[in-house]
PDB file of C-alpha atoms in Angstrom:
ATOM      1  CA  UNK Y   1       0.000   0.000   0.000  1.00  0.00           C
ATOM      2  CA  UNK Y   2       1.379   3.403  -0.958  1.00  0.00           C
ATOM      3  CA  UNK Y   3       1.845   6.273   1.491  1.00  0.00           C
ATOM      4  CA  UNK Y   4      -0.916   8.178  -0.312  1.00  0.00           C
ATOM      5  CA  UNK Y   5      -3.359   5.301   0.201  1.00  0.00           C
ATOM      6  CA  UNK Y   6      -2.447   5.113   3.901  1.00  0.00           C
ATOM      7  CA  UNK Y   7      -3.099   8.830   4.311  1.00  0.00           C
ATOM      8  CA  UNK Y   8      -6.440   8.542   2.519  1.00  0.00           C
ATOM      9  CA  UNK Y   9      -7.525   5.593   4.717  1.00  0.00           C
ATOM     10  CA  UNK Y  10      -6.483   7.518   7.837  1.00  0.00           C
ATOM     11  CA  UNK Y  11      -8.445  10.583   6.746  1.00  0.00           C
ATOM     12  CA  UNK Y  12     -11.473   8.456   5.851  1.00  0.00           C
ATOM     13  CA  UNK Y  13     -11.433   6.784   9.268  1.00  0.00           C
ATOM     14  CA  UNK Y  14     -11.380   9.950  11.341  1.00  0.00           C
ATOM     15  CA  UNK Y  15     -13.999  11.558   9.089  1.00  0.00           C
ATOM     16  CA  UNK Y  16     -16.266   8.530   9.609  1.00  0.00           C
ATOM     17  CA  UNK Y  17     -15.853   8.710  13.389  1.00  0.00           C
ATOM     18  CA  UNK Y  18     -16.531  12.446  13.299  1.00  0.00           C
ATOM     19  CA  UNK Y  19     -19.717  11.818  11.317  1.00  0.00           C
ATOM     20  CA  UNK Y  20     -20.909   9.141  13.765  1.00  0.00           C
ATOM     21  CA  UNK Y  21     -20.374  11.458  16.730  1.00  0.00           C
ATOM     22  CA  UNK Y  22     -22.099  14.294  14.900  1.00  0.00           C
ATOM     23  CA  UNK Y  23     -25.145  12.111  14.242  1.00  0.00           C
ATOM     24  CA  UNK Y  24     -25.260  11.170  17.930  1.00  0.00           C
ATOM     25  CA  UNK Y  25     -25.146  14.847  18.901  1.00  0.00           C
ATOM     26  CA  UNK Y  26     -27.904  15.602  16.402  1.00  0.00           C
ATOM     27  CA  UNK Y  27     -30.097  12.770  17.694  1.00  0.00           C
ATOM     28  CA  UNK Y  28     -29.868  14.073  21.256  1.00  0.00           C
ATOM     29  CA  UNK Y  29     -27.759  11.234  22.625  1.00  0.00           C
ATOM     30  CA  UNK Y  30     -25.287  13.931  23.634  1.00  0.00           C
ATOM     31  CA  UNK Y  31     -27.302  17.128  24.270  1.00  0.00           C
ATOM     32  CA  UNK Y  32     -25.899  20.639  24.422  1.00  0.00           C
ATOM     33  CA  UNK Y  33     -23.615  21.078  27.410  1.00  0.00           C
ATOM     34  CA  UNK Y  34     -23.030  17.370  27.906  1.00  0.00           C
ATOM     35  CA  UNK Y  35     -19.665  15.611  27.799  1.00  0.00           C
ATOM     36  CA  UNK Y  36     -18.637  13.089  25.172  1.00  0.00           C
ATOM     37  CA  UNK Y  37     -17.109   9.815  26.350  1.00  0.00           C
ATOM     38  CA  UNK Y  38     -13.315   9.710  26.824  1.00  0.00           C
ATOM     39  CA  UNK Y  39     -11.132   9.098  23.752  1.00  0.00           C
ATOM     40  CA  UNK Y  40     -10.293   5.549  24.866  1.00  0.00           C
ATOM     41  CA  UNK Y  41     -13.989   4.642  25.243  1.00  0.00           C
ATOM     42  CA  UNK Y  42     -14.797   5.916  21.741  1.00  0.00           C
ATOM     43  CA  UNK Y  43     -11.735   4.197  20.283  1.00  0.00           C
ATOM     44  CA  UNK Y  44     -12.663   0.843  21.853  1.00  0.00           C
ATOM     45  CA  UNK Y  45     -16.302   1.176  20.752  1.00  0.00           C
ATOM     46  CA  UNK Y  46     -15.401   1.623  17.076  1.00  0.00           C
ATOM     47  CA  UNK Y  47     -12.183  -0.356  16.912  1.00  0.00           C
ATOM     48  CA  UNK Y  48      -9.916   2.509  15.977  1.00  0.00           C
ATOM     49  CA  UNK Y  49      -6.874   4.136  17.529  1.00  0.00           C
ATOM     50  CA  UNK Y  50      -7.070   7.025  19.962  1.00  0.00           C
ATOM     51  CA  UNK Y  51      -5.186   9.085  17.366  1.00  0.00           C
ATOM     52  CA  UNK Y  52      -8.073   8.603  14.920  1.00  0.00           C
ATOM     53  CA  UNK Y  53     -10.566   9.630  17.605  1.00  0.00           C
ATOM     54  CA  UNK Y  54      -8.473  12.673  18.509  1.00  0.00           C
ATOM     55  CA  UNK Y  55      -8.437  13.832  14.875  1.00  0.00           C
ATOM     56  CA  UNK Y  56     -12.201  13.324  14.646  1.00  0.00           C
ATOM     57  CA  UNK Y  57     -12.728  15.446  17.755  1.00  0.00           C
ATOM     58  CA  UNK Y  58     -10.451  18.190  16.434  1.00  0.00           C
ATOM     59  CA  UNK Y  59     -12.445  18.224  13.184  1.00  0.00           C
ATOM     60  CA  UNK Y  60     -15.680  18.671  15.160  1.00  0.00           C
ATOM     61  CA  UNK Y  61     -14.112  21.404  17.286  1.00  0.00           C
ATOM     62  CA  UNK Y  62     -12.959  23.290  14.192  1.00  0.00           C
ATOM     63  CA  UNK Y  63     -16.516  23.185  12.868  1.00  0.00           C
ATOM     64  CA  UNK Y  64     -17.806  24.584  16.151  1.00  0.00           C
ATOM     65  CA  UNK Y  65     -19.787  21.590  17.444  1.00  0.00           C
ATOM     66  CA  UNK Y  66     -17.666  20.705  20.483  1.00  0.00           C
ATOM     67  CA  UNK Y  67     -15.165  22.339  22.817  1.00  0.00           C
ATOM     68  CA  UNK Y  68     -12.119  20.376  23.953  1.00  0.00           C
ATOM     69  CA  UNK Y  69     -11.073  21.481  27.422  1.00  0.00           C
ATOM     70  CA  UNK Y  70      -7.781  20.136  28.657  1.00  0.00           C
ATOM     71  CA  UNK Y  71      -8.008  18.091  31.857  1.00  0.00           C
ATOM     72  CA  UNK Y  72     -11.789  18.531  31.828  1.00  0.00           C
ATOM     73  CA  UNK Y  73     -13.260  16.765  28.800  1.00  0.00           C
ATOM     74  CA  UNK Y  74     -15.039  17.305  25.505  1.00  0.00           C
ATOM     75  CA  UNK Y  75     -18.281  19.297  25.656  1.00  0.00           C
ATOM     76  CA  UNK Y  76     -21.075  19.667  23.107  1.00  0.00           C
ATOM     77  CA  UNK Y  77     -21.592  23.358  22.322  1.00  0.00           C
ATOM     78  CA  UNK Y  78     -23.612  23.218  19.095  1.00  0.00           C
ATOM     79  CA  UNK Y  79     -25.991  20.972  17.180  1.00  0.00           C
ATOM     80  CA  UNK Y  80     -25.914  20.411  13.398  1.00  0.00           C
ATOM     81  CA  UNK Y  81     -29.446  21.806  13.045  1.00  0.00           C
ATOM     82  CA  UNK Y  82     -28.580  24.957  14.993  1.00  0.00           C
ATOM     83  CA  UNK Y  83     -28.373  28.222  13.110  1.00  0.00           C
ATOM     84  CA  UNK Y  84     -25.094  28.837  14.893  1.00  0.00           C
ATOM     85  CA  UNK Y  85     -23.574  25.670  13.437  1.00  0.00           C
ATOM     86  CA  UNK Y  86     -22.876  27.517  10.191  1.00  0.00           C
ATOM     87  CA  UNK Y  87     -19.359  28.589  11.121  1.00  0.00           C
ATOM     88  CA  UNK Y  88     -17.771  30.416   8.241  1.00  0.00           C
ATOM     89  CA  UNK Y  89     -14.194  29.771   7.225  1.00  0.00           C
ATOM     90  CA  UNK Y  90     -11.442  32.386   7.613  1.00  0.00           C
ATOM     91  CA  UNK Y  91     -11.155  33.160   3.900  1.00  0.00           C
ATOM     92  CA  UNK Y  92     -14.900  33.472   3.454  1.00  0.00           C
ATOM     93  CA  UNK Y  93     -14.796  36.023   6.262  1.00  0.00           C
ATOM     94  CA  UNK Y  94     -11.808  37.816   4.741  1.00  0.00           C
ATOM     95  CA  UNK Y  95     -13.439  37.984   1.340  1.00  0.00           C
ATOM     96  CA  UNK Y  96     -16.573  39.519   2.858  1.00  0.00           C
ATOM     97  CA  UNK Y  97     -14.400  41.899   4.848  1.00  0.00           C
ATOM     98  CA  UNK Y  98     -12.488  43.039   1.782  1.00  0.00           C
ATOM     99  CA  UNK Y  99     -15.619  43.683  -0.257  1.00  0.00           C
ATOM    100  CA  UNK Y 100     -17.476  45.375   2.593  1.00  0.00           C
ATOM    101  CA  UNK Y 101     -14.807  47.356   4.421  1.00  0.00           C
ATOM    102  CA  UNK Y 102     -13.170  48.881   1.351  1.00  0.00           C
ATOM    103  CA  UNK Y 103     -16.432  50.535   0.397  1.00  0.00           C
ATOM    104  CA  UNK Y 104     -17.222  51.533   3.977  1.00  0.00           C
ATOM    105  CA  UNK Y 105     -13.785  53.150   4.285  1.00  0.00           C
ATOM    106  CA  UNK Y 106     -14.206  55.042   0.997  1.00  0.00           C
ATOM    107  CA  UNK Y 107     -17.591  56.354   2.125  1.00  0.00           C
ATOM    108  CA  UNK Y 108     -16.234  57.199   5.583  1.00  0.00           C
ATOM    109  CA  UNK Y 109     -13.578  59.425   4.003  1.00  0.00           C
ATOM    110  CA  UNK Y 110     -16.374  61.754   2.864  1.00  0.00           C
ATOM    111  CA  UNK Y 111     -18.399  61.658   6.080  1.00  0.00           C
ATOM    112  CA  UNK Y 112     -15.691  61.539   8.747  1.00  0.00           C
ATOM    113  CA  UNK Y 113     -15.605  64.176  11.495  1.00  0.00           C
ATOM    114  CA  UNK Y 114     -12.696  65.641  13.407  1.00  0.00           C
ATOM    115  CA  UNK Y 115     -13.878  63.708  16.447  1.00  0.00           C
ATOM    116  CA  UNK Y 116     -13.721  60.437  14.468  1.00  0.00           C
ATOM    117  CA  UNK Y 117     -10.192  61.248  13.313  1.00  0.00           C
ATOM    118  CA  UNK Y 118      -9.056  62.030  16.862  1.00  0.00           C
ATOM    119  CA  UNK Y 119     -10.548  58.729  18.068  1.00  0.00           C
ATOM    120  CA  UNK Y 120      -8.680  56.835  15.348  1.00  0.00           C
ATOM    121  CA  UNK Y 121      -5.421  58.563  16.274  1.00  0.00           C
ATOM    122  CA  UNK Y 122      -5.845  57.531  19.919  1.00  0.00           C
ATOM    123  CA  UNK Y 123      -6.579  53.954  18.883  1.00  0.00           C
ATOM    124  CA  UNK Y 124      -3.389  53.845  16.817  1.00  0.00           C
ATOM    125  CA  UNK Y 125      -1.409  55.229  19.758  1.00  0.00           C
ATOM    126  CA  UNK Y 126      -2.805  52.449  21.962  1.00  0.00           C
ATOM    127  CA  UNK Y 127      -2.118  49.891  19.235  1.00  0.00           C
ATOM    128  CA  UNK Y 128       1.540  50.953  18.958  1.00  0.00           C
ATOM    129  CA  UNK Y 129       1.946  50.962  22.726  1.00  0.00           C
ATOM    130  CA  UNK Y 130       0.471  47.471  23.026  1.00  0.00           C
ATOM    131  CA  UNK Y 131       2.695  46.203  20.206  1.00  0.00           C
ATOM    132  CA  UNK Y 132       5.807  47.811  21.702  1.00  0.00           C
ATOM    133  CA  UNK Y 133       5.032  46.088  25.011  1.00  0.00           C
ATOM    134  CA  UNK Y 134       4.400  42.837  23.126  1.00  0.00           C
ATOM    135  CA  UNK Y 135       0.773  42.688  24.224  1.00  0.00           C
ATOM    136  CA  UNK Y 136      -2.204  41.568  22.172  1.00  0.00           C
ATOM    137  CA  UNK Y 137      -4.044  44.385  20.405  1.00  0.00           C
ATOM    138  CA  UNK Y 138      -7.142  42.539  19.167  1.00  0.00           C
ATOM    139  CA  UNK Y 139      -9.419  45.055  20.841  1.00  0.00           C
ATOM    140  CA  UNK Y 140      -7.576  47.977  19.248  1.00  0.00           C
ATOM    141  CA  UNK Y 141      -7.848  46.315  15.842  1.00  0.00           C
ATOM    142  CA  UNK Y 142     -11.594  45.843  16.259  1.00  0.00           C
ATOM    143  CA  UNK Y 143     -12.148  49.416  17.479  1.00  0.00           C
ATOM    144  CA  UNK Y 144     -10.096  50.835  14.603  1.00  0.00           C
ATOM    145  CA  UNK Y 145     -12.280  49.136  11.998  1.00  0.00           C
ATOM    146  CA  UNK Y 146     -15.467  49.835  13.962  1.00  0.00           C
ATOM    147  CA  UNK Y 147     -14.630  53.547  14.288  1.00  0.00           C
ATOM    148  CA  UNK Y 148     -14.180  53.780  10.523  1.00  0.00           C
ATOM    149  CA  UNK Y 149     -17.661  52.331  10.112  1.00  0.00           C
ATOM    150  CA  UNK Y 150     -18.982  54.788  12.706  1.00  0.00           C
ATOM    151  CA  UNK Y 151     -17.415  57.596  10.664  1.00  0.00           C
ATOM    152  CA  UNK Y 152     -19.946  56.857   7.894  1.00  0.00           C
ATOM    153  CA  UNK Y 153     -22.659  58.056  10.313  1.00  0.00           C
ATOM    154  CA  UNK Y 154     -24.692  55.047   9.138  1.00  0.00           C
ATOM    155  CA  UNK Y 155     -25.789  52.626  11.864  1.00  0.00           C
ATOM    156  CA  UNK Y 156     -26.518  49.789   9.429  1.00  0.00           C
ATOM    157  CA  UNK Y 157     -22.885  49.845   8.275  1.00  0.00           C
ATOM    158  CA  UNK Y 158     -21.742  49.891  11.904  1.00  0.00           C
ATOM    159  CA  UNK Y 159     -23.915  46.850  12.605  1.00  0.00           C
ATOM    160  CA  UNK Y 160     -22.468  45.098   9.550  1.00  0.00           C
ATOM    161  CA  UNK Y 161     -18.928  45.444  10.938  1.00  0.00           C
ATOM    162  CA  UNK Y 162     -20.037  44.263  14.384  1.00  0.00           C
ATOM    163  CA  UNK Y 163     -21.688  41.237  12.805  1.00  0.00           C
ATOM    164  CA  UNK Y 164     -18.564  40.450  10.778  1.00  0.00           C
ATOM    165  CA  UNK Y 165     -16.438  40.471  13.923  1.00  0.00           C
ATOM    166  CA  UNK Y 166     -18.916  38.247  15.773  1.00  0.00           C
ATOM    167  CA  UNK Y 167     -18.535  35.629  13.055  1.00  0.00           C
ATOM    168  CA  UNK Y 168     -14.755  35.860  13.354  1.00  0.00           C
ATOM    169  CA  UNK Y 169     -15.040  35.207  17.085  1.00  0.00           C
ATOM    170  CA  UNK Y 170     -17.179  32.122  16.400  1.00  0.00           C
ATOM    171  CA  UNK Y 171     -14.798  30.707  13.811  1.00  0.00           C
ATOM    172  CA  UNK Y 172     -12.297  28.311  15.364  1.00  0.00           C
ATOM    173  CA  UNK Y 173     -10.348  28.233  12.096  1.00  0.00           C
ATOM    174  CA  UNK Y 174     -10.093  32.010  12.155  1.00  0.00           C
ATOM    175  CA  UNK Y 175      -8.863  32.047  15.750  1.00  0.00           C
ATOM    176  CA  UNK Y 176      -6.287  29.345  15.061  1.00  0.00           C
ATOM    177  CA  UNK Y 177      -4.862  31.165  12.036  1.00  0.00           C
ATOM    178  CA  UNK Y 178      -5.008  34.592  13.670  1.00  0.00           C
ATOM    179  CA  UNK Y 179      -3.039  33.280  16.631  1.00  0.00           C
ATOM    180  CA  UNK Y 180      -0.120  32.530  14.287  1.00  0.00           C
ATOM    181  CA  UNK Y 181       0.024  36.208  13.327  1.00  0.00           C
ATOM    182  CA  UNK Y 182      -0.223  37.429  16.911  1.00  0.00           C
ATOM    183  CA  UNK Y 183       3.460  38.360  16.957  1.00  0.00           C
ATOM    184  CA  UNK Y 184       5.210  41.691  17.271  1.00  0.00           C
ATOM    185  CA  UNK Y 185       6.398  41.571  13.661  1.00  0.00           C
ATOM    186  CA  UNK Y 186       2.948  41.039  12.193  1.00  0.00           C
ATOM    187  CA  UNK Y 187       1.331  43.523  14.576  1.00  0.00           C
ATOM    188  CA  UNK Y 188       3.779  46.192  13.413  1.00  0.00           C
ATOM    189  CA  UNK Y 189       2.817  45.368   9.833  1.00  0.00           C
ATOM    190  CA  UNK Y 190      -0.896  45.780  10.557  1.00  0.00           C
ATOM    191  CA  UNK Y 191      -0.124  49.002  12.441  1.00  0.00           C
ATOM    192  CA  UNK Y 192       1.651  50.391   9.358  1.00  0.00           C
ATOM    193  CA  UNK Y 193      -1.378  49.430   7.247  1.00  0.00           C
ATOM    194  CA  UNK Y 194      -3.663  51.242   9.679  1.00  0.00           C
ATOM    195  CA  UNK Y 195      -1.481  54.339   9.437  1.00  0.00           C
ATOM    196  CA  UNK Y 196      -1.915  54.364   5.651  1.00  0.00           C
ATOM    197  CA  UNK Y 197      -5.688  54.058   6.009  1.00  0.00           C
ATOM    198  CA  UNK Y 198      -5.866  56.876   8.551  1.00  0.00           C
ATOM    199  CA  UNK Y 199      -3.663  59.145   6.419  1.00  0.00           C
ATOM    200  CA  UNK Y 200      -6.031  58.690   3.466  1.00  0.00           C
ATOM    201  CA  UNK Y 201      -9.045  59.349   5.692  1.00  0.00           C
ATOM    202  CA  UNK Y 202      -7.457  62.582   6.948  1.00  0.00           C
ATOM    203  CA  UNK Y 203      -6.989  63.685   3.318  1.00  0.00           C
ATOM    204  CA  UNK Y 204     -10.639  62.793   2.639  1.00  0.00           C
ATOM    205  CA  UNK Y 205      -9.252  60.768  -0.250  1.00  0.00           C
ATOM    206  CA  UNK Y 206     -11.934  58.187  -1.046  1.00  0.00           C
ATOM    207  CA  UNK Y 207      -9.897  56.358  -3.695  1.00  0.00           C
ATOM    208  CA  UNK Y 208      -6.791  56.344  -1.511  1.00  0.00           C
ATOM    209  CA  UNK Y 209      -8.780  55.094   1.481  1.00  0.00           C
ATOM    210  CA  UNK Y 210     -10.365  52.344  -0.595  1.00  0.00           C
ATOM    211  CA  UNK Y 211      -6.961  51.187  -1.867  1.00  0.00           C
ATOM    212  CA  UNK Y 212      -5.330  51.348   1.566  1.00  0.00           C
ATOM    213  CA  UNK Y 213      -8.085  49.242   3.162  1.00  0.00           C
ATOM    214  CA  UNK Y 214      -8.086  46.818   0.243  1.00  0.00           C
ATOM    215  CA  UNK Y 215      -4.317  46.350   0.515  1.00  0.00           C
ATOM    216  CA  UNK Y 216      -4.495  45.913   4.294  1.00  0.00           C
ATOM    217  CA  UNK Y 217      -6.921  43.018   3.990  1.00  0.00           C
ATOM    218  CA  UNK Y 218      -5.005  41.645   0.997  1.00  0.00           C
ATOM    219  CA  UNK Y 219      -1.824  41.611   3.106  1.00  0.00           C
ATOM    220  CA  UNK Y 220      -3.640  39.767   5.863  1.00  0.00           C
ATOM    221  CA  UNK Y 221      -5.063  37.275   3.372  1.00  0.00           C
ATOM    222  CA  UNK Y 222      -1.637  36.552   1.865  1.00  0.00           C
ATOM    223  CA  UNK Y 223      -0.108  35.873   5.279  1.00  0.00           C
ATOM    224  CA  UNK Y 224      -2.944  33.556   6.346  1.00  0.00           C
ATOM    225  CA  UNK Y 225      -2.862  31.778   2.981  1.00  0.00           C
ATOM    226  CA  UNK Y 226       0.841  31.034   3.413  1.00  0.00           C
ATOM    227  CA  UNK Y 227       0.429  29.491   6.866  1.00  0.00           C
ATOM    228  CA  UNK Y 228      -2.753  27.524   6.061  1.00  0.00           C
ATOM    229  CA  UNK Y 229      -2.866  23.786   5.598  1.00  0.00           C
ATOM    230  CA  UNK Y 230      -4.105  23.649   2.001  1.00  0.00           C
ATOM    231  CA  UNK Y 231      -4.613  19.868   2.213  1.00  0.00           C
ATOM    232  CA  UNK Y 232      -7.175  20.191   5.020  1.00  0.00           C
ATOM    233  CA  UNK Y 233     -10.792  19.421   4.169  1.00  0.00           C
ATOM    234  CA  UNK Y 234     -11.694  22.641   5.992  1.00  0.00           C
ATOM    235  CA  UNK Y 235      -9.434  24.870   3.867  1.00  0.00           C
ATOM    236  CA  UNK Y 236     -11.662  27.479   2.228  1.00  0.00           C
ATOM    237  CA  UNK Y 237      -8.980  29.632   0.625  1.00  0.00           C
ATOM    238  CA  UNK Y 238     -10.012  28.413  -2.821  1.00  0.00           C
ATOM    239  CA  UNK Y 239     -13.110  30.643  -2.648  1.00  0.00           C
ATOM    240  CA  UNK Y 240     -11.078  33.819  -2.236  1.00  0.00           C
ATOM    241  CA  UNK Y 241     -10.844  35.935  -5.356  1.00  0.00           C
ATOM    242  CA  UNK Y 242      -8.970  39.177  -4.721  1.00  0.00           C
ATOM    243  CA  UNK Y 243     -10.924  41.451  -7.023  1.00  0.00           C
ATOM    244  CA  UNK Y 244     -10.084  45.109  -6.600  1.00  0.00           C
ATOM    245  CA  UNK Y 245     -13.335  46.527  -7.899  1.00  0.00           C
ATOM    246  CA  UNK Y 246     -11.901  50.047  -8.114  1.00  0.00           C
ATOM    247  CA  UNK Y 247      -9.173  48.955 -10.528  1.00  0.00           C
ATOM    248  CA  UNK Y 248     -11.512  46.563 -12.339  1.00  0.00           C
ATOM    249  CA  UNK Y 249     -14.003  49.320 -13.127  1.00  0.00           C
ATOM    250  CA  UNK Y 250     -11.468  51.991 -14.008  1.00  0.00           C
TER     251      UNK Y 250
END
């Protein structure tokens, strides 16, 4: 048997175990909040190795159905028929972000107030300080993008950005990839991108703001694409088409 066949059999086995467990969750055998049996119990029940079971559980965690808590157990947090079970992949989220936020930023450049600009400057100061001290700046990142939406003076656009971030928080794949870029080097890169966006906003340059936001998200996409496991069944990078509508229409 070739190495490729072995890998395919291994993948098929853990996918089958994952599907069995998912059906049991769906049927109510393991209701929301309950614990799944230990790995060894599942392995013995289906005649597979604990490694296969572990991979199956990881696959279910990535999809948002269970939560694996070290030294505590595996808990059911979602059912397949739940509306919340539709956990979007990181590149689906990035694609939506690029299409949505570029246009929001361009519009914000025409509606922005001095107060909005001052808020953005303070956020960037806090972002640089956090990065310099090697601390996480997730909150600063969120507030930077949210404040740009608020600068449109349109509550529906603000809600759209809030909703986008909520989906990011629910996506285990997004969190796993984002954690790899939670380093000082990458944070300095995102800070520089934010500076370019703010500079264009201060100039009230709608085209410049659009391009700066587009490039910021494109930079993020390229980094995440490079560190992604493209052989994973959960890889959704193939859907991402980096279409710069401004250049396409010009």
